[in-house]
Amino acid sequence: MGRGRVLAGLVIAVLVLAGVLVRPGIPVDVPDSSMSRVPCVSYAPFRDGESPFDQMFHVTRERLAEDLAHLKSLTSCVRTYASSNGLDQLAAEAEKLGMHVLLGIWIGGSPVDNRSEIERAVTIANAHPQTVRAVIVGNEVLLRREQAPEGMVAFLREVRSRVSQPVTYADVWEFWTRHAAVLKNEVDFVTVHILPYWEDEPADIDTALRHVRDVRESVGRLFTGQDILIGETGWPTRGRQREGAEPGLVNATRFIRGVLDMADSNGWRVNLIEAFDQMWKRDQEGTVGGYWGLQQTGGKPKILLKGPVVEDPDWLRWVLVALGSGVFIFVAIIIVSKRIDRVGFAISVVGALAAGGVIALLARHSALSSRSWLEWGVNGGVGLLAVVSAVAFLSVLQSKDLRLDVWHGLLYRMTLAVAATSAFGLAFGGRYRDFPASMVLIVAVALVLLWIRDTRALFALPGKPEDVWLAGTTVPAVLFACSVETWRNDDALVWGATVIALVSPAIFRAVYCHKPSFYRPSGAAGLVDRAG
């Protein structure tokens, strides 16, 4: 009976994981936009391994021309944020294609860099008066607290006196509201950023458009008589969920099409963020920072204005990864197991498929989030731990003799360390961190199945006092991280439930046995399931 329950649990797990992997490949109907082109998009030229913080990087004219050629079918306008890294060549390339530029000047905390930016931008604006339609002096400088409002006023006045184009400053709506009296008469129009995903109280996709409308109308009332540009708005396609705000291609498409329709019907000016995915932003904003583009790096279209949407165009790749991993794990179980009967064979097959599905989810997370060779190495190590754990625990679950040894205790302890690391990171700096349930899911589910088969199994798992220390400190971190995200974040809830299931055996043993020294040596850990 015990193994029958295990098999039933694994079948449920396979069905759930199959849905998680296959569902993103099903087309979803999203209302078409009334617009066939985008008014303007934010543009940065950086591709994988490139960053604006690399002062040696210099984009070529050929790269700029290639990127603008990709964008020309989508829009006739691009917004830039700086003129460094070779972007001083952009206006000339845009002029060749008949495109327009909202020219950005990057203002930071360095007087030398600020002066260089201003001089380059003034030269560009005066050299291309028909192409450069406006000059944006500073981007979220007040938000970053790199200049005081009075300092920005000085920059704005200087640039306005030296160029013929309209001049503005760009920041999130809260800082325009806070400093309206100081900035109102220093700009030719207001450039406001409205990003529902990044709000202190994030708006989910069902309320995001209403949030954009409410903020735009509020700013319009505050700056009556002045033109207003929504300088940044968009939605991420990958990354961590923030409360109810869930990244995804379907949600991003819904948002972009909805914003464009609102702008069209209300006569609003709008610039979308952004043209291409920017992987370097993951260093500052986590996984989600790299996936705001309307197109992938290199120009492959991602968000379309019309037609149904497939959440993950690469879904089949991950299904194949799941199947391949499942076959590998099954073969490994056959090799390490002394004998397998009919029920054990069924558990091995279904369990290997379930484990393969988790490995595919972990591989996808690693591909999206890894920013360096170090992170690839860490994620690869966690993946190897998951594979070995799957083989080790499924070998026990399929056997008539439910016998756990020191290796199972070691794998459990290592997985506890992975869970504790992620929990502490999310508790003490979770704004930009993902909820990596797939990293510990295999062992967590294995422990649940062990308990379903025989409740004594959790007490038979070889352990050491550090298991309790890891588990005991992880629980409050998990509860805090999940409470911050609220019940609306299903990613956080799944991750939290997975980690709690993982740490429970160590805590139960400590509670019921009153002291960590209860743990038996590995030689005394065997349990026999005679009902097998």
PDB file of C-alpha atoms in Angstrom, residues 308-454:
ATOM      1  CA  PRO A 308      -2.651  35.625 -30.270  1.00  0.00           C
ATOM      2  CA  VAL A 309       0.303  35.242 -27.933  1.00  0.00           C
ATOM      3  CA  VAL A 310       2.327  32.178 -26.903  1.00  0.00           C
ATOM      4  CA  GLU A 311       3.699  32.698 -23.398  1.00  0.00           C
ATOM      5  CA  ASP A 312       6.966  30.860 -24.068  1.00  0.00           C
ATOM      6  CA  PRO A 313       7.917  30.287 -27.717  1.00  0.00           C
ATOM      7  CA  ASP A 314      10.689  27.973 -26.457  1.00  0.00           C
ATOM      8  CA  TRP A 315       8.336  25.728 -24.486  1.00  0.00           C
ATOM      9  CA  LEU A 316       9.120  22.652 -26.591  1.00  0.00           C
ATOM     10  CA  ARG A 317      12.821  22.981 -25.803  1.00  0.00           C
ATOM     11  CA  TRP A 318      12.082  22.703 -22.090  1.00  0.00           C
ATOM     12  CA  VAL A 319       9.771  19.729 -22.628  1.00  0.00           C
ATOM     13  CA  LEU A 320      12.619  17.973 -24.430  1.00  0.00           C
ATOM     14  CA  VAL A 321      14.997  18.880 -21.587  1.00  0.00           C
ATOM     15  CA  ALA A 322      12.498  17.351 -19.168  1.00  0.00           C
ATOM     16  CA  LEU A 323      12.215  14.139 -21.180  1.00  0.00           C
ATOM     17  CA  GLY A 324      15.962  13.847 -21.662  1.00  0.00           C
ATOM     18  CA  SER A 325      16.642  14.460 -17.979  1.00  0.00           C
ATOM     19  CA  GLY A 326      13.948  11.963 -17.056  1.00  0.00           C
ATOM     20  CA  VAL A 327      15.515   9.247 -19.219  1.00  0.00           C
ATOM     21  CA  PHE A 328      18.934   9.930 -17.689  1.00  0.00           C
ATOM     22  CA  ILE A 329      17.571   9.741 -14.147  1.00  0.00           C
ATOM     23  CA  PHE A 330      15.648   6.524 -14.908  1.00  0.00           C
ATOM     24  CA  VAL A 331      18.739   4.833 -16.317  1.00  0.00           C
ATOM     25  CA  ALA A 332      20.719   5.920 -13.265  1.00  0.00           C
ATOM     26  CA  ILE A 333      18.069   4.429 -10.947  1.00  0.00           C
ATOM     27  CA  ILE A 334      18.244   1.124 -12.809  1.00  0.00           C
ATOM     28  CA  ILE A 335      22.023   1.102 -12.466  1.00  0.00           C
ATOM     29  CA  VAL A 336      22.168   1.869  -8.735  1.00  0.00           C
ATOM     30  CA  SER A 337      19.206  -0.301  -7.680  1.00  0.00           C
ATOM     31  CA  LYS A 338      19.923  -3.946  -6.849  1.00  0.00           C
ATOM     32  CA  ARG A 339      16.526  -5.148  -8.019  1.00  0.00           C
ATOM     33  CA  ILE A 340      13.277  -3.587  -9.172  1.00  0.00           C
ATOM     34  CA  ASP A 341       9.884  -5.261  -9.160  1.00  0.00           C
ATOM     35  CA  ARG A 342       6.853  -4.186 -11.163  1.00  0.00           C
ATOM     36  CA  VAL A 343       5.705  -1.509  -8.706  1.00  0.00           C
ATOM     37  CA  GLY A 344       9.253  -0.266  -8.302  1.00  0.00           C
ATOM     38  CA  PHE A 345       9.639  -0.031 -12.061  1.00  0.00           C
ATOM     39  CA  ALA A 346       6.484   2.103 -12.319  1.00  0.00           C
ATOM     40  CA  ILE A 347       7.672   4.372  -9.508  1.00  0.00           C
ATOM     41  CA  SER A 348      11.056   4.715 -11.202  1.00  0.00           C
ATOM     42  CA  VAL A 349       9.568   5.660 -14.579  1.00  0.00           C
ATOM     43  CA  VAL A 350       6.998   8.131 -13.268  1.00  0.00           C
ATOM     44  CA  GLY A 351       9.375   9.550 -10.669  1.00  0.00           C
ATOM     45  CA  ALA A 352      12.114  10.066 -13.248  1.00  0.00           C
ATOM     46  CA  LEU A 353       9.682  11.944 -15.488  1.00  0.00           C
ATOM     47  CA  ALA A 354       8.626  14.144 -12.572  1.00  0.00           C
ATOM     48  CA  ALA A 355      12.234  14.835 -11.627  1.00  0.00           C
ATOM     49  CA  GLY A 356      13.030  15.601 -15.265  1.00  0.00           C
ATOM     50  CA  GLY A 357      10.278  18.213 -15.270  1.00  0.00           C
ATOM     51  CA  VAL A 358      11.794  19.903 -12.236  1.00  0.00           C
ATOM     52  CA  ILE A 359      15.263  19.814 -13.842  1.00  0.00           C
ATOM     53  CA  ALA A 360      13.784  21.530 -16.926  1.00  0.00           C
ATOM     54  CA  LEU A 361      12.309  24.288 -14.737  1.00  0.00           C
ATOM     55  CA  LEU A 362      15.649  24.706 -12.996  1.00  0.00           C
ATOM     56  CA  ALA A 363      17.459  24.828 -16.356  1.00  0.00           C
ATOM     57  CA  ARG A 364      15.069  27.506 -17.600  1.00  0.00           C
ATOM     58  CA  HIS A 365      15.563  29.551 -14.451  1.00  0.00           C
ATOM     59  CA  SER A 366      19.338  29.253 -14.806  1.00  0.00           C
ATOM     60  CA  ALA A 367      19.234  30.325 -18.454  1.00  0.00           C
ATOM     61  CA  LEU A 368      17.189  33.413 -17.615  1.00  0.00           C
ATOM     62  CA  SER A 369      18.975  34.476 -14.441  1.00  0.00           C
ATOM     63  CA  SER A 370      22.664  33.557 -14.754  1.00  0.00           C
ATOM     64  CA  ARG A 371      24.738  36.710 -15.213  1.00  0.00           C
ATOM     65  CA  SER A 372      28.276  35.343 -15.011  1.00  0.00           C
ATOM     66  CA  TRP A 373      30.314  32.160 -15.231  1.00  0.00           C
ATOM     67  CA  LEU A 374      30.219  32.021 -11.438  1.00  0.00           C
ATOM     68  CA  GLU A 375      26.425  32.022 -11.396  1.00  0.00           C
ATOM     69  CA  TRP A 376      26.319  29.456 -14.190  1.00  0.00           C
ATOM     70  CA  GLY A 377      28.629  27.329 -12.069  1.00  0.00           C
ATOM     71  CA  VAL A 378      26.509  27.724  -8.927  1.00  0.00           C
ATOM     72  CA  ASN A 379      23.286  26.980 -10.788  1.00  0.00           C
ATOM     73  CA  GLY A 380      24.947  24.032 -12.489  1.00  0.00           C
ATOM     74  CA  GLY A 381      26.066  22.708  -9.115  1.00  0.00           C
ATOM     75  CA  VAL A 382      22.528  23.038  -7.750  1.00  0.00           C
ATOM     76  CA  GLY A 383      21.245  21.229 -10.837  1.00  0.00           C
ATOM     77  CA  LEU A 384      23.735  18.395 -10.301  1.00  0.00           C
ATOM     78  CA  LEU A 385      22.643  18.173  -6.659  1.00  0.00           C
ATOM     79  CA  ALA A 386      19.015  17.928  -7.811  1.00  0.00           C
ATOM     80  CA  VAL A 387      19.795  15.123 -10.278  1.00  0.00           C
ATOM     81  CA  VAL A 388      21.789  13.105  -7.733  1.00  0.00           C
ATOM     82  CA  SER A 389      19.061  13.645  -5.137  1.00  0.00           C
ATOM     83  CA  ALA A 390      16.415  12.422  -7.569  1.00  0.00           C
ATOM     84  CA  VAL A 391      18.331   9.210  -8.229  1.00  0.00           C
ATOM     85  CA  ALA A 392      19.100   8.625  -4.544  1.00  0.00           C
ATOM     86  CA  PHE A 393      15.603   9.203  -3.165  1.00  0.00           C
ATOM     87  CA  LEU A 394      13.724   7.505  -6.014  1.00  0.00           C
ATOM     88  CA  SER A 395      15.950   4.448  -5.579  1.00  0.00           C
ATOM     89  CA  VAL A 396      14.696   4.237  -2.001  1.00  0.00           C
ATOM     90  CA  LEU A 397      11.069   5.041  -2.815  1.00  0.00           C
ATOM     91  CA  GLN A 398      10.838   2.308  -5.437  1.00  0.00           C
ATOM     92  CA  SER A 399      12.369  -0.373  -3.220  1.00  0.00           C
ATOM     93  CA  LYS A 400      10.431  -2.697  -0.953  1.00  0.00           C
ATOM     94  CA  ASP A 401      13.029  -2.040   1.739  1.00  0.00           C
ATOM     95  CA  LEU A 402      12.742   1.567   2.784  1.00  0.00           C
ATOM     96  CA  ARG A 403      16.344   2.126   3.833  1.00  0.00           C
ATOM     97  CA  LEU A 404      17.983   5.538   4.118  1.00  0.00           C
ATOM     98  CA  ASP A 405      21.718   5.905   4.579  1.00  0.00           C
ATOM     99  CA  VAL A 406      24.253   8.634   5.238  1.00  0.00           C
ATOM    100  CA  TRP A 407      24.207   9.803   1.609  1.00  0.00           C
ATOM    101  CA  HIS A 408      20.541  10.726   1.868  1.00  0.00           C
ATOM    102  CA  GLY A 409      21.304  12.732   4.978  1.00  0.00           C
ATOM    103  CA  LEU A 410      24.143  14.510   3.199  1.00  0.00           C
ATOM    104  CA  LEU A 411      21.982  15.342   0.170  1.00  0.00           C
ATOM    105  CA  TYR A 412      19.275  16.615   2.504  1.00  0.00           C
ATOM    106  CA  ARG A 413      21.762  18.813   4.353  1.00  0.00           C
ATOM    107  CA  MET A 414      23.163  20.288   1.136  1.00  0.00           C
ATOM    108  CA  THR A 415      19.660  21.057  -0.108  1.00  0.00           C
ATOM    109  CA  LEU A 416      18.860  22.696   3.227  1.00  0.00           C
ATOM    110  CA  ALA A 417      21.873  24.947   2.687  1.00  0.00           C
ATOM    111  CA  VAL A 418      20.582  25.930  -0.758  1.00  0.00           C
ATOM    112  CA  ALA A 419      17.152  26.723   0.703  1.00  0.00           C
ATOM    113  CA  ALA A 420      18.631  28.707   3.579  1.00  0.00           C
ATOM    114  CA  THR A 421      20.780  30.776   1.225  1.00  0.00           C
ATOM    115  CA  SER A 422      17.822  31.734  -0.956  1.00  0.00           C
ATOM    116  CA  ALA A 423      15.603  32.400   2.081  1.00  0.00           C
ATOM    117  CA  PHE A 424      18.114  34.744   3.721  1.00  0.00           C
ATOM    118  CA  GLY A 425      18.665  36.566   0.434  1.00  0.00           C
ATOM    119  CA  LEU A 426      14.940  37.091  -0.044  1.00  0.00           C
ATOM    120  CA  ALA A 427      14.408  38.149   3.556  1.00  0.00           C
ATOM    121  CA  PHE A 428      17.221  40.702   3.710  1.00  0.00           C
ATOM    122  CA  GLY A 429      17.307  41.977   0.117  1.00  0.00           C
ATOM    123  CA  GLY A 430      14.498  40.384  -1.818  1.00  0.00           C
ATOM    124  CA  ARG A 431      13.344  43.199  -4.091  1.00  0.00           C
ATOM    125  CA  TYR A 432      15.386  41.918  -7.030  1.00  0.00           C
ATOM    126  CA  ARG A 433      15.691  38.208  -6.179  1.00  0.00           C
ATOM    127  CA  ASP A 434      13.757  35.332  -7.734  1.00  0.00           C
ATOM    128  CA  PHE A 435      11.828  32.638  -5.861  1.00  0.00           C
ATOM    129  CA  PRO A 436      13.736  29.515  -6.987  1.00  0.00           C
ATOM    130  CA  ALA A 437      11.414  26.718  -5.843  1.00  0.00           C
ATOM    131  CA  SER A 438      12.837  24.370  -8.491  1.00  0.00           C
ATOM    132  CA  MET A 439      16.202  24.353  -6.704  1.00  0.00           C
ATOM    133  CA  VAL A 440      14.840  22.391  -3.743  1.00  0.00           C
ATOM    134  CA  LEU A 441      11.616  20.914  -5.095  1.00  0.00           C
ATOM    135  CA  ILE A 442      12.921  17.394  -5.784  1.00  0.00           C
ATOM    136  CA  VAL A 443      14.096  16.747  -2.232  1.00  0.00           C
ATOM    137  CA  ALA A 444      11.033  18.467  -0.724  1.00  0.00           C
ATOM    138  CA  VAL A 445       8.654  16.257  -2.715  1.00  0.00           C
ATOM    139  CA  ALA A 446      10.737  13.172  -1.945  1.00  0.00           C
ATOM    140  CA  LEU A 447      10.395  13.858   1.770  1.00  0.00           C
ATOM    141  CA  VAL A 448       6.638  14.264   1.450  1.00  0.00           C
ATOM    142  CA  LEU A 449       6.451  10.945  -0.406  1.00  0.00           C
ATOM    143  CA  LEU A 450       8.592   9.263   2.258  1.00  0.00           C
ATOM    144  CA  TRP A 451       6.169  10.505   4.896  1.00  0.00           C
ATOM    145  CA  ILE A 452       3.190   9.293   2.831  1.00  0.00           C
ATOM    146  CA  ARG A 453       4.764   5.881   2.573  1.00  0.00           C
ATOM    147  CA  ASP A 454       5.772   5.602   6.238  1.00  0.00           C
TER     148      ASP A 454
END
